[in-house]
Amino acid sequence: MVLKSVRWWVVAAALAAFSLSAAAQESVVTVAFVESQPNTLDLHAARTADEFLVLRNVCEGLVNYDPVTLEPVPALAESWTISEDGLVYTFNLRQGVTFFDGTPLTAADVKYSLDRLSDPAFGTSYTAGLVLRDVAGWAQARPTTPSVGEGTPTPEPIPPAGEISGVQVVDDNTVQVTLSRPVTSFLTRLTLPGAFIIAQGSAEAGFANGPMCAGPYSVAEFVQNDRVVLRANENYWGGAPEVKTAIIRVIPEASSQVIEFEAGLLDVSVAPEADLPRLRADAQLSERLVTIPTLGLYNLRINLKDPKMGDVRVRRALALAVDRQLIVDTVLQGNGVPADYLYPKGLSAHTGVSYFPRDVEAARALLAEAGYPNGIELTVRTDQNETENRVLNAMAATVADAGITLIVSSTDAAVYTQDRTACTMEMGGIRWGMDYPDPENMVVLLLPNAATRVNCGYGEVDVADEIAELNTRAISMPLGEERNAVFAEIERIAMEEVLILPVYSGATTRLVSSRLGGQPIDANGVVRFALIDLP
Amino acid sequence: MTKYIALRVIQFLPTLLGIYFLTFMLVRVLPGDTAVILEGDRGDDAAIAATRARLGLDQPLPTQFVIFLGDMVQGNFGTSFITNRPVVDMIGDAFWPSVILATCAMLVAVAVGIPLGIVSALRHNTLWDNVARFIALIGVSIPVFWLGLQMQILFGLQLRLLPISGLGYNERLILPAVTASFGMLAILMRITRSSMLEVLNQDYIRTATSKGLNRRTVVTRHALTNALLPIVTVWGTGFASLLSGTLLVEVIFSWPGMGRMLVNAISQRDYPTVQGLVITFALIYALVNLVVDLIYPLVDPRIRYS
């Protein structure tokens, strides 16, 4: 009896499942989160790729990046002027922009949003520092952060908590931002999710239903750990998007995403390296693979205080012994490019200079010169990221040719991060994804302004002052050849001293359904539903 | 009876406090620091210190213990370090998906495992028995991860009969529930079989058969009721472990249950969430054990609580 009713239940359920095939409705696009799930939709606390994926479809800042070139382009600000000294930015807001609830955008909303970002109680994301650290009043808003500028700042009247004095409302449609020093990348940094604009006072309602923004989509539904449903904003200033409903599902297991894609239930899926050979061999699926280079650099942070790694000859020997091409071809399945420089391809500051072409003989000679004629044993630490472990193991195999025994030691991410911060290691792997496309965001890897680098001796090397001085100069120069030349000089010094050991710049490969036209994934690797054309 | 239940609840309170203390200490003994994880490679010492202060991790351990104990007594388990939401809300989100999946898996396991065990015992050492035992062997030894993916490929991709993954209290439940049921099904089948075999050799079964009762009555009224006690015990622990999350099933089928939540919380060193979940699991185990103990007198009238 029991068995019989179970059988009936299965049949009934299977019949019901047929109705699912109709799920691929025309104006609905379904994708999956890349890492796991968004922890919060509060833009001032958001810090992960999954959170940014939602926010970049829902919100906008004064400026946004161009989906192809990544250059800053007007968004909620229609235009702006920059004072001659590069310190005062005056933004003219776009007319007729409304938030999801219909209230018009005013300068007060901009002030409110950036004030909240500056508030240590709310602006807990690292983007707060990236967006606001060069805005006047940051040091007062965040008194614990030592000011990076030279000299002690002149005492200013202490503003009320949760306010940043450098952002001022001029009139309803004009906002003025005063910087504490001229930085060219300020506009680029305003494209970060932390700088997005929400309606004044809207944060008090919480972010369970997403932020109150003015972007192309609003959050219709946020089911924790399951999905986020976005609904097209018909009043979007850039025109109503073609995709009316966007569903972003939480599918933590990459293989399940691929199966869902093959079944036609996902329009965009990740394509894990392990599945790539199979997907490339498939006549239909191989057509659906899209590869987008990521602006970033997988590199090894080196403990410059370590007796072995403190010797530049050992560092250079290791850098010369790595077969980067082999790693990219085998472990990464071509998902990336070998990198033996600082600025990844795609940045205008990319020089094209190859600093460490593989040279096993030179590596041996350097080791002998450093006092290790019979080879050397080194240890590299990493977390449990699968790709990274395979990369490092392949690296260990290739450097063995030069007499280097490279031991790969992997631990739980929390332990690894802690040890790396304290720098109790010879070297450790870093997956550095650029926060914004400016070479200064690569130079930070050389500056001793984070605990991880202070403890690794980055402030104590001979060239530290020179790099800091060049960097201070470069960041206030106007974009162009001259600025790039200064950054190129920093790269030359850093690579000469092998302050970090670059390995490769990655790429993300996705499966993208043939029904999605337009540009579903922007140059930053983010799915942008508003850029999708449907046939 | 009421007195017995009240006594059990009172007895459980010190256990709960002990579990709380152990979890509190264990997560803090683990190397790794939430503030460092949050700030990663971008924050300086000051930023890390500020985050630590914001999370209350700069307080001395006894103070932290009292703060979290206060949160627990108020029933909200504090605020998650990672999501900034009250832990009780997060557990609330994951609780029902876990409970419903566990209940369905348990129902499948009982509906298949126990009849299979009975058949196996009755047809002792026949082909039926061997087939049933083979199923049980596969059930305990097959990796859930592999099984889940195969089910997705077969029923979701090739036959297109069932949804592949995601939350839903409808046909979406079938694949995860069946996958999760396999382990418990196998154990239930084995314990039913051995328990039935033992009972079937008893004198009173021979007596019942020889006084002319039909086979069906002998098996259901006399054999099964007497064989049920160990089955109920195994059922209780199996159900409790299903309730506290079936991590792999939750990951493969994108099911937002408590198992996945616990693993995420541990890897991110989200102390309040880990503490809240462990306490919830302790409560679930206590409750299921209490239910099992209350079922015993129904199964065996010789057991009585006063």
Short mmCIF file of N, CA and C in Angstrom, two decimals, chain B residues 14-30 65 274-275 278-279:
data_model
loop_
_atom_site.label_atom_id
_atom_site.label_comp_id
_atom_site.label_asym_id
_atom_site.label_seq_id
_atom_site.Cartn_x
_atom_site.Cartn_y
_atom_site.Cartn_z
N PRO B 14 21.63 21.88 31.46
CA PRO B 14 23.10 21.89 31.66
C PRO B 14 23.85 21.37 30.44
N THR B 15 23.30 20.36 29.77
CA THR B 15 23.95 19.85 28.55
C THR B 15 24.08 20.97 27.53
N LEU B 16 22.99 21.73 27.39
CA LEU B 16 22.98 22.81 26.42
C LEU B 16 24.06 23.84 26.75
N LEU B 17 24.17 24.17 28.03
CA LEU B 17 25.18 25.14 28.46
C LEU B 17 26.58 24.60 28.15
N GLY B 18 26.78 23.30 28.41
CA GLY B 18 28.07 22.68 28.12
C GLY B 18 28.39 22.73 26.64
N ILE B 19 27.38 22.43 25.81
CA ILE B 19 27.58 22.45 24.36
C ILE B 19 27.93 23.88 23.93
N TYR B 20 27.21 24.82 24.51
CA TYR B 20 27.45 26.22 24.17
C TYR B 20 28.89 26.60 24.52
N PHE B 21 29.32 26.22 25.71
CA PHE B 21 30.67 26.56 26.14
C PHE B 21 31.71 25.94 25.20
N LEU B 22 31.51 24.66 24.89
CA LEU B 22 32.46 23.97 24.02
C LEU B 22 32.53 24.63 22.64
N THR B 23 31.36 24.93 22.05
CA THR B 23 31.36 25.57 20.73
C THR B 23 32.04 26.92 20.79
N PHE B 24 31.70 27.68 21.83
CA PHE B 24 32.29 29.01 22.00
C PHE B 24 33.82 28.92 21.99
N MET B 25 34.34 27.95 22.76
CA MET B 25 35.79 27.82 22.85
C MET B 25 36.37 27.26 21.54
N LEU B 26 35.71 26.26 20.98
CA LEU B 26 36.26 25.59 19.80
C LEU B 26 36.43 26.56 18.63
N VAL B 27 35.39 27.38 18.34
CA VAL B 27 35.54 28.28 17.20
C VAL B 27 36.65 29.29 17.45
N ARG B 28 36.88 29.63 18.71
CA ARG B 28 37.92 30.62 18.99
C ARG B 28 39.31 30.00 19.04
N VAL B 29 39.36 28.70 19.30
CA VAL B 29 40.65 28.01 19.29
C VAL B 29 41.12 27.82 17.85
N LEU B 30 40.17 27.69 16.93
CA LEU B 30 40.53 27.55 15.51
C LEU B 30 41.43 28.69 15.10
N PHE B 65 31.94 35.88 26.06
CA PHE B 65 31.12 34.74 26.44
C PHE B 65 29.79 35.23 27.02
N VAL B 274 28.02 29.97 13.70
CA VAL B 274 28.42 28.61 14.08
C VAL B 274 27.78 28.25 15.41
N GLN B 275 27.88 29.17 16.37
CA GLN B 275 27.31 28.90 17.70
C GLN B 275 25.81 28.67 17.62
N VAL B 278 25.05 25.25 15.99
CA VAL B 278 25.36 24.08 16.82
C VAL B 278 24.31 23.93 17.92
N ILE B 279 23.90 25.06 18.50
CA ILE B 279 22.85 25.00 19.53
C ILE B 279 21.55 24.46 18.91
#
